[in-house]
Amino acid sequence: MASEENFMRAPAPSPKRTIYTEAMEIFHRAADLIGLDKRVRLELEEPDYEHIFYVTTKLKDRLVPLAPEEAKAFADLSVTQVRNPDGLERLADGKILLNGRALLGSDVSIRRGHLRLPDGGVYQLVPGESQRFKAYRVQHNQARGPYKGGIRYHREVSLDLFKALAAEMTWKTAISEVPFGGGKGGIQIDPRQYGREELENITLRFMYKLKSLIGPNIDIPAPDVGTNGEIMALMYRQFSDGERERHNLRGIVTGKDVRIGGSEGRAKATGQGVAYCIEDYYADRGESVKGKTFTLQGFGNVGSHGAAILAHMGARLLAVNDADGTIYNGDGIDVAALTAYVSDPKNLKRSVAGFPGAQRIEKKDLWDIQADILFPAALGGEITADVAERLKVKLIAEGANGPTTPEADRVLQKRGIDLIPDIIANAGGVTVSYYEWIQNKRMERWSETEVDQRLEKAMKRNYRIIRDISRNQPRKTEMHDSRAYCIGKTVDPRCAAMILALKRIEAHYLLEGFSQ
Ligand code: NAD
């Protein structure tokens, strides 16, 4: 007969290191430290459900630009004057999508499937074909409430990545004390290579298949990298289409536009939460954000709002790196001007590259810039051990999910660089998502001031508990109570945040028990 030990232990973990196993290192460390209940540990080690499915759509015809060398063969091809310029949709990859009957009524000169546009370029007309995309939804844990987590549209996604991100949501919802569990999902796609209508069709098809797996009290998606309020609106429409009580279903997604049931303050909430943590970090040291300098990676939702709020608090942005370039200005980058530059419809890549108020530098140079704060707000795994060795900052505030590798963590600790870990730093998004969900349920509408005040309290209260756990300083103040969470010794802040999450999740299992 197998020993009791055999029943209790999970199978020996595979020696293969994956994004998920790396992300779970901190879970295991914290679980060991607090002696997490063995069965709870087994429940949390793997997601409840891992869904993989496929989405197909019919793409539109495209005009694909020829390289100058190839275009020479069409030197005498006359220009096609397009009567309906709205019919042409320029994509970030240089291709042009033909919407509807874009060329109808135009004087078209086509030779062997090629035509010349008024911009002088020669393009090959490529008929649209059907395409298949891989889609995911990982539902990690629901001990504390419905699964909750973003939808990512990005080329580099995988089950392994979504498992890690879904688990992060389980920890984050516990830390921010919102009544949700953790989930994450999305589509393997580079959204910038597709037109508006194509993305609409892909999103509708995605939700059509997702619908049987989720619900406003089961699993609630939100925006993440590559998705936004427009995508959430489509997801809401598709989920509630034809339902008799469709208005009761508004809470199926959060991060919606405020005009259709989104919450005031949600768009900026994640960046706002990072800024509140940074403000509290300095307040604790008797300092202020005013006069501090920071560098930033990622100028999307989190990065652009966070930068604007930090600038408003008096900090100076020195450099920004995004997927398409890096810019630097030692005197400070004008965040409002940069936001206007990035959101200009002519800036097809929505990139900071080419911003006139700064000089271009190489991505690797970002890590060498001397500043008070590094604010990563792009993808995971960017701060490697090598990068951590080079950094000349005093504090890293993790806006992105999982930006620092475990090796880099060890380097940062050795070098005495402080850290505000992602699961508290970027919890502002899911916190205001909860406010949105609750407003939807109650058919209420809160003001931006009310949302901001609640968010500030929630972020600072939980960040203070984490700092107390880290310093082993159990106490009760008017704002927070860390006595139930300190473990009798000091730990690093990332471990402290995980301890808070695990103790809150464990309580549900221990008090409610397990359904059989
Ligand atoms: P976004 O799509 O709005 O912006 C992403 C930014 O990252 C863009 O500026 C893009 O150019 C940049 N980027 C992408 N690949 C890059 C690369 N290889 N190198 C440098 N920059 C790169 O996404 P977002 O919603 O701002 O999310 C950013 C991060 O914050 C992600 O890690 C996300 O999981 C995390 N996050 C987002 C929210 C939210 O509410 N949106 C909440 C919590 C955490």
XYZ file of C-alpha atoms and ligand atoms in Angstrom:
560
model
C 0.000 0.000 0.000
C 1.236 3.487 -0.780
C 2.398 5.510 2.194
C 0.432 8.511 3.406
C 3.250 10.643 2.096
C 2.536 9.410 -1.424
C -1.086 10.421 -1.209
C -0.279 13.892 0.022
C 2.515 14.864 -2.338
C 2.002 16.114 -5.864
C 3.930 14.181 -8.519
C 7.578 15.259 -8.575
C 7.690 18.500 -10.545
C 9.208 18.223 -13.988
C 12.781 19.555 -14.018
C 11.876 21.586 -17.119
C 11.807 25.291 -16.338
C 8.880 27.103 -17.859
C 7.353 30.539 -17.389
C 4.858 28.899 -15.046
C 7.386 27.001 -12.941
C 9.482 30.184 -12.662
C 6.464 32.240 -11.647
C 5.521 29.615 -9.042
C 8.930 29.684 -7.334
C 7.785 32.507 -5.099
C 4.547 30.630 -4.328
C 6.536 27.633 -3.096
C 8.875 29.815 -1.065
C 6.015 31.586 0.690
C 4.029 28.338 1.092
C 7.037 26.707 2.823
C 7.536 29.709 5.094
C 3.954 29.769 6.368
C 3.512 25.987 6.328
C 0.583 26.291 3.928
C -1.952 23.512 4.405
C -0.884 20.635 2.136
C -4.209 20.165 0.421
C -4.584 23.904 -0.174
C -1.132 23.819 -1.717
C -2.132 21.058 -4.106
C -5.283 22.988 -5.051
C -3.279 26.114 -5.840
C -0.305 24.496 -7.574
C -2.235 23.912 -10.799
C -5.167 25.805 -12.385
C -8.744 24.574 -11.975
C -9.281 24.567 -15.761
C -7.130 25.141 -18.862
C -9.148 25.818 -22.006
C -7.616 25.893 -25.471
C -9.818 26.507 -28.497
C -9.652 27.957 -31.997
C -11.200 30.954 -33.677
C -11.489 31.355 -37.444
C -12.361 34.353 -39.570
C -12.368 35.441 -43.191
C -9.816 38.206 -43.769
C -10.217 41.096 -46.184
C -8.248 41.754 -49.345
C -4.944 43.523 -48.737
C -2.538 45.671 -50.685
C 0.970 44.495 -49.847
C 3.768 47.002 -50.568
C 6.530 45.904 -52.932
C 10.174 46.510 -52.016
C 11.670 49.359 -54.142
C 13.728 46.820 -56.137
C 10.644 44.774 -57.085
C 8.627 47.924 -57.795
C 11.022 48.904 -60.599
C 9.326 46.346 -62.879
C 6.180 48.535 -62.651
C 7.909 51.896 -63.254
C 5.416 52.929 -65.958
C 2.271 51.802 -64.098
C -0.040 54.782 -63.795
C -1.443 55.903 -60.437
C -4.796 54.557 -59.301
C -6.874 57.425 -57.926
C -8.968 55.977 -55.148
C -12.298 57.814 -54.959
C -13.164 56.501 -51.518
C -10.074 56.978 -49.335
C -12.019 55.664 -46.307
C -12.056 52.319 -48.053
C -8.323 52.002 -47.484
C -7.174 51.156 -43.969
C -3.455 51.435 -43.333
C -2.089 48.824 -40.949
C 0.989 49.097 -38.735
C 2.835 46.478 -40.804
C 2.704 48.702 -43.929
C -0.068 46.730 -45.640
C -3.329 48.383 -46.662
C -6.636 46.708 -46.113
C -9.457 47.150 -48.616
C -12.722 47.839 -46.804
C -15.988 47.138 -48.619
C -15.871 48.164 -52.232
C -12.890 50.455 -51.728
C -11.986 50.699 -55.399
C -15.531 50.992 -56.742
C -15.881 54.055 -58.989
C -12.096 54.633 -59.098
C -9.942 54.642 -62.242
C -8.015 51.488 -61.472
C -4.849 50.518 -63.349
C -3.934 46.976 -62.437
C -1.100 45.015 -64.005
C -0.535 41.393 -63.017
C -2.356 42.038 -59.754
C -0.340 45.153 -58.913
C -1.359 48.786 -58.673
C 0.265 52.104 -57.790
C -1.307 54.363 -55.160
C -1.048 58.182 -54.978
C 1.701 57.769 -52.320
C 3.898 56.484 -55.192
C 4.212 52.946 -53.817
C 3.455 49.824 -55.852
C 1.252 47.265 -54.094
C 0.307 43.685 -54.801
C -3.373 42.918 -54.387
C -3.658 39.819 -52.194
C -7.136 38.306 -51.823
C -8.293 37.779 -48.245
C -8.315 34.212 -46.995
C -9.701 32.468 -43.977
C -7.371 32.257 -41.016
C -7.334 30.322 -37.750
C -6.130 31.646 -34.388
C -5.352 29.800 -31.193
C -7.283 31.036 -28.153
C -6.991 30.374 -24.435
C -8.760 30.823 -21.105
C -7.087 29.571 -17.964
C -9.236 29.559 -14.825
C -6.785 29.248 -11.988
C -8.726 29.421 -8.736
C -12.126 30.522 -7.458
C -11.922 29.919 -3.715
C -12.509 33.625 -3.020
C -14.927 34.436 -5.871
C -15.456 34.239 -9.642
C -12.382 33.868 -11.844
C -11.143 37.301 -12.874
C -8.432 38.326 -15.316
C -7.509 40.030 -18.538
C -7.709 39.142 -22.202
C -4.409 39.475 -24.066
C -4.071 39.756 -27.847
C -0.399 39.167 -28.586
C 1.738 37.053 -30.874
C 3.817 35.589 -28.053
C 1.268 33.902 -25.825
C 1.031 30.286 -24.743
C -0.761 28.034 -22.272
C 2.326 28.227 -20.077
C 2.212 32.045 -20.029
C -1.530 32.210 -19.383
C -1.191 29.721 -16.519
C 1.374 32.019 -14.912
C -0.735 35.132 -15.493
C -3.925 33.450 -14.226
C -2.154 32.372 -11.025
C -0.906 35.953 -10.596
C -4.524 37.087 -10.671
C -5.410 34.648 -7.890
C -2.705 36.211 -5.703
C -3.579 39.758 -6.773
C -7.308 39.547 -6.095
C -6.538 38.157 -2.633
C -4.003 40.904 -1.910
C -6.369 43.642 -2.987
C -9.197 42.011 -1.029
C -11.651 41.917 -3.915
C -14.039 38.916 -3.955
C -12.588 37.252 -7.030
C -10.252 34.432 -7.992
C -7.789 34.345 -10.872
C -8.037 33.780 -14.617
C -6.386 34.928 -17.812
C -6.702 34.294 -21.522
C -6.587 35.691 -24.984
C -5.670 35.044 -28.579
C -2.363 34.391 -30.300
C -2.490 37.326 -32.687
C -0.657 40.567 -33.451
C -3.689 42.889 -33.453
C -1.825 45.626 -35.304
C -1.753 43.451 -38.426
C -5.541 43.356 -38.663
C -8.186 45.931 -39.530
C -10.944 47.205 -37.291
C -13.663 45.028 -38.728
C -11.419 41.978 -38.802
C -10.631 42.427 -35.106
C -14.317 42.874 -34.425
C -15.111 39.591 -36.149
C -12.286 37.760 -34.386
C -13.426 39.117 -31.004
C -17.064 38.167 -31.632
C -16.067 34.665 -32.634
C -13.773 34.414 -29.593
C -16.629 35.381 -27.263
C -19.031 33.063 -29.102
C -16.815 30.153 -28.063
C -15.888 31.553 -24.648
C -19.514 32.150 -23.712
C -20.151 28.669 -22.382
C -17.187 28.958 -20.020
C -17.794 32.331 -18.377
C -20.465 34.575 -16.818
C -20.791 37.651 -14.589
C -20.721 35.395 -11.512
C -18.392 32.750 -12.972
C -15.484 34.350 -14.830
C -15.103 38.017 -15.692
C -12.574 39.132 -18.337
C -10.971 42.601 -18.578
C -8.504 44.330 -20.932
C -4.821 43.427 -20.972
C -2.018 43.845 -23.510
C -3.451 44.398 -26.992
C -7.083 44.807 -25.875
C -9.038 47.822 -24.628
C -12.494 49.197 -23.856
C -13.606 48.780 -27.473
C -12.837 45.076 -27.378
C -14.671 44.789 -24.033
C -17.737 46.474 -25.589
C -17.767 43.867 -28.361
C -17.375 41.068 -25.852
C -20.291 42.417 -23.802
C -22.481 42.726 -26.909
C -21.732 39.197 -28.031
C -22.267 37.701 -24.585
C -25.597 39.448 -24.026
C -26.883 39.339 -27.606
C -30.528 38.289 -27.654
C -30.678 37.615 -23.911
C -33.928 38.708 -22.279
C -32.209 40.267 -19.298
C -29.177 41.512 -21.135
C -28.727 44.605 -18.940
C -28.188 42.393 -15.930
C -25.235 40.872 -17.741
C -23.214 44.085 -18.007
C -20.786 42.795 -15.387
C -19.618 40.030 -17.740
C -16.560 42.140 -18.607
C -14.895 45.068 -16.879
C -12.794 47.831 -18.394
C -15.763 48.972 -20.486
C -16.199 52.531 -21.729
C -17.876 54.669 -19.036
C -20.731 55.386 -21.442
C -21.765 51.713 -21.473
C -21.370 50.808 -17.814
C -17.641 51.154 -17.309
C -16.400 52.797 -14.134
C -14.999 56.271 -13.922
C -11.283 55.949 -13.247
C -10.925 52.386 -14.635
C -8.840 53.339 -17.685
C -6.156 54.937 -15.517
C -6.627 52.650 -12.485
C -3.608 50.386 -12.930
C -1.210 53.297 -13.486
C -2.932 55.155 -10.670
C -2.418 52.215 -8.319
C 1.297 52.046 -9.182
C 1.560 55.778 -8.444
C -0.248 55.372 -5.078
C 2.216 52.635 -4.086
C 5.201 54.772 -5.088
C 3.735 57.715 -3.163
C 3.312 55.534 -0.067
C 6.808 54.063 -0.448
C 8.276 57.577 -0.228
C 5.843 58.747 2.478
C 7.055 55.845 4.622
C 10.606 57.187 4.260
C 9.550 60.751 5.007
C 10.059 61.743 1.380
C 7.788 62.653 -1.523
C 7.488 61.800 -5.216
C 8.139 65.423 -6.100
C 11.531 65.853 -7.716
C 12.121 62.112 -8.268
C 13.166 60.849 -11.700
C 11.922 57.710 -13.433
C 12.416 55.581 -16.519
C 9.597 53.623 -18.095
C 9.152 50.554 -20.248
C 5.842 50.377 -22.134
C 3.668 53.360 -23.003
C 0.309 51.643 -23.338
C -2.557 51.799 -20.872
C -0.532 51.261 -17.695
C 2.625 53.133 -18.696
C 1.010 56.238 -20.192
C -1.488 56.792 -17.351
C 1.064 55.940 -14.666
C 3.586 58.351 -16.197
C 1.006 61.140 -16.393
C 0.028 60.687 -12.725
C 3.653 60.512 -11.540
C 4.430 63.638 -13.585
C 1.431 65.315 -11.954
C 2.909 64.386 -8.558
C 6.092 66.197 -9.582
C 8.306 63.350 -10.857
C 10.346 63.693 -14.047
C 10.217 61.071 -16.841
C 13.689 60.605 -18.346
C 13.277 57.770 -20.849
C 10.707 55.419 -22.373
C 11.140 52.152 -24.228
C 8.329 50.430 -26.117
C 8.044 47.672 -28.706
C 9.257 49.960 -31.504
C 11.832 52.285 -29.994
C 13.427 54.063 -27.051
C 13.592 57.794 -26.313
C 15.515 59.892 -23.770
C 15.496 63.455 -22.521
C 17.610 64.288 -19.469
C 15.579 67.456 -18.876
C 12.381 65.441 -18.681
C 9.882 64.188 -21.261
C 6.604 66.092 -21.555
C 4.170 63.231 -20.808
C 1.064 65.015 -22.139
C 2.836 65.798 -25.443
C 4.082 62.206 -25.675
C 0.556 60.848 -25.052
C -0.804 63.095 -27.806
C 1.993 61.928 -30.140
C 1.355 58.215 -29.455
C -2.429 58.463 -29.807
C -2.311 60.467 -33.059
C -4.119 58.301 -35.675
C -1.192 58.917 -38.035
C 1.100 57.101 -35.565
C 0.079 53.674 -36.842
C 2.331 51.761 -34.447
C 1.207 53.888 -31.496
C 4.869 54.092 -30.591
C 7.001 56.633 -28.750
C 9.626 56.242 -31.532
C 10.225 59.502 -33.390
C 8.810 61.729 -30.608
C 10.288 65.172 -31.329
C 10.669 66.117 -27.646
C 13.396 63.535 -26.955
C 16.378 61.857 -28.573
C 16.462 58.285 -29.832
C 18.570 55.797 -27.878
C 19.008 52.022 -28.003
C 16.808 49.789 -25.849
C 19.839 48.422 -23.979
C 20.740 51.980 -22.913
C 17.478 52.307 -20.989
C 18.851 50.054 -18.267
C 21.958 52.236 -17.767
C 20.108 55.465 -17.070
C 20.529 56.861 -13.578
C 17.097 57.516 -12.051
C 15.233 57.068 -8.781
C 12.584 54.707 -10.139
C 12.279 52.141 -12.930
C 8.634 51.599 -13.899
C 8.269 48.492 -16.096
C 4.847 48.544 -17.807
C 5.316 46.266 -20.821
C 5.791 42.505 -20.899
C 7.107 39.879 -18.506
C 10.693 38.655 -18.155
C 12.308 41.929 -19.268
C 14.429 42.498 -16.154
C 16.861 39.603 -16.366
C 19.843 39.013 -14.072
C 22.102 40.848 -16.583
C 19.768 43.836 -16.665
C 19.485 43.811 -12.863
C 23.291 43.986 -12.570
C 23.346 47.120 -14.720
C 20.433 49.088 -13.302
C 21.217 52.469 -11.743
C 17.871 52.991 -10.029
C 16.895 52.766 -6.352
C 13.356 51.429 -6.736
C 11.488 49.203 -9.193
C 7.692 49.569 -9.218
C 6.314 46.671 -11.244
C 3.429 47.946 -13.371
C 3.805 44.979 -15.743
C 3.013 41.425 -14.744
C 6.114 39.367 -13.989
C 8.711 41.799 -15.413
C 11.510 40.516 -13.119
C 12.937 37.000 -13.394
C 13.709 35.059 -10.177
C 17.475 35.358 -10.883
C 17.083 39.096 -11.318
C 15.197 39.231 -8.008
C 18.208 37.758 -6.253
C 20.526 40.295 -7.926
C 18.262 43.188 -6.934
C 18.233 42.021 -3.329
C 22.026 41.678 -3.324
C 22.389 45.168 -4.789
C 19.886 46.696 -2.340
C 17.469 47.888 -5.028
C 13.978 48.173 -3.547
C 10.948 46.579 -5.153
C 7.192 47.099 -5.142
C 6.057 43.701 -6.479
C 3.556 43.423 -9.317
C 0.833 41.667 -7.349
C 0.373 44.789 -5.225
C 1.791 47.503 -7.537
C -0.522 46.806 -10.471
C -3.556 45.677 -8.459
C -5.300 49.021 -9.085
C -6.778 47.690 -12.340
C -8.544 44.720 -10.822
C -9.600 46.771 -7.798
C -11.452 49.286 -9.955
C -12.715 46.406 -12.104
C -14.397 45.209 -8.910
C -15.891 48.683 -8.409
C -17.174 48.532 -11.983
C -18.676 45.073 -11.452
C -20.391 46.162 -8.263
C -21.750 49.322 -9.920
C -23.115 47.125 -12.750
C -24.756 44.767 -10.275
C -26.352 47.620 -8.349
C -27.083 49.694 -11.475
C -25.146 52.530 -9.838
C -22.662 55.070 -11.025
C -19.859 56.362 -8.799
C -17.943 59.586 -9.363
C -14.245 59.590 -10.266
C -13.412 61.136 -6.879
C -15.238 58.349 -5.071
C -13.427 55.685 -7.112
C -10.030 57.324 -6.593
C -10.550 57.691 -2.847
C -11.587 54.059 -2.428
C -8.687 52.907 -4.617
C -6.119 54.967 -2.731
C -7.266 53.543 0.594
C -7.341 49.966 -0.707
C -3.890 50.180 -2.326
C -2.164 51.866 0.591
C -3.823 49.688 3.235
C -2.711 46.462 1.588
C 0.725 47.793 0.641
C 1.273 48.742 4.300
C 0.322 45.237 5.426
C 2.887 43.859 2.944
C 5.583 46.209 4.243
C 4.810 45.146 7.814
C 5.031 41.451 6.882
C 8.345 42.169 5.159
C 9.731 43.947 8.252
C 8.024 41.606 10.710
C 6.275 44.543 12.325
C 2.790 43.355 13.332
C 0.558 46.313 14.217
C -2.882 47.780 13.989
C -3.369 51.367 12.900
C -6.456 53.300 11.858
C -5.704 52.351 8.264
C -4.530 48.740 8.460
C -4.014 45.656 10.596
C -1.054 43.382 9.819
C -1.099 41.303 13.007
C -2.621 38.176 11.448
C -0.113 38.087 8.613
C 3.394 38.668 10.031
C 5.327 35.416 10.374
C 7.877 36.114 13.096
C 10.750 36.949 10.784
C 11.615 39.401 8.042
C 11.140 38.462 4.376
C 11.650 40.234 1.048
C 8.664 42.272 -0.244
C 7.729 39.823 -3.025
C 7.558 36.993 -0.537
C 5.633 39.216 1.897
C 3.015 39.957 -0.783
C 2.654 36.239 -1.533
C 2.291 35.453 2.180
C -0.593 37.918 2.416
C -2.272 36.327 -0.629
C -1.818 32.748 0.574
C -3.042 33.430 4.109
C -6.199 35.059 2.751
C -6.882 32.222 0.287
C -6.045 29.488 2.798
C -8.606 30.933 5.234
C -11.394 30.183 2.736
C -10.413 26.537 2.440
C -9.839 26.087 6.152
C -13.095 27.740 7.209
C -15.362 26.567 4.385
C -13.724 23.191 3.805
C -13.538 21.387 0.468
C -16.502 20.302 -1.629
C -16.299 16.608 -2.403
P -0.823 47.858 -23.712
O -1.029 46.911 -24.821
O -1.751 49.008 -23.551
O 0.676 48.431 -23.772
C 1.788 47.586 -23.838
C 3.037 48.438 -24.036
O 4.169 47.565 -23.978
C 3.092 49.151 -25.387
O 3.652 50.425 -25.209
C 4.046 48.266 -26.194
O 4.738 48.972 -27.208
C 4.991 47.810 -25.101
N 5.730 46.596 -25.473
C 5.217 45.458 -26.019
N 6.216 44.599 -26.285
C 7.364 45.197 -25.875
C 8.738 44.816 -25.881
N 9.118 43.634 -26.352
N 9.645 45.685 -25.386
C 9.264 46.899 -24.916
N 7.987 47.314 -24.878
C 7.052 46.468 -25.352
O -0.814 46.963 -22.367
P -1.144 47.408 -20.871
O -2.579 47.127 -20.604
O -0.577 48.756 -20.614
O -0.317 46.317 -20.035
C 1.081 46.468 -19.777
C 1.493 45.503 -18.679
O 0.730 45.761 -17.499
C 1.272 44.025 -18.995
O 2.289 43.271 -18.381
C -0.067 43.734 -18.343
O -0.228 42.371 -18.064
C 0.077 44.570 -17.091
N -1.202 44.925 -16.468
C -2.163 45.611 -17.138
C -3.332 45.963 -16.485
C -4.393 46.787 -17.160
O -5.342 47.195 -16.457
N -4.303 47.111 -18.443
C -3.533 45.577 -15.145
C -2.532 44.885 -14.481
C -1.360 44.576 -15.149
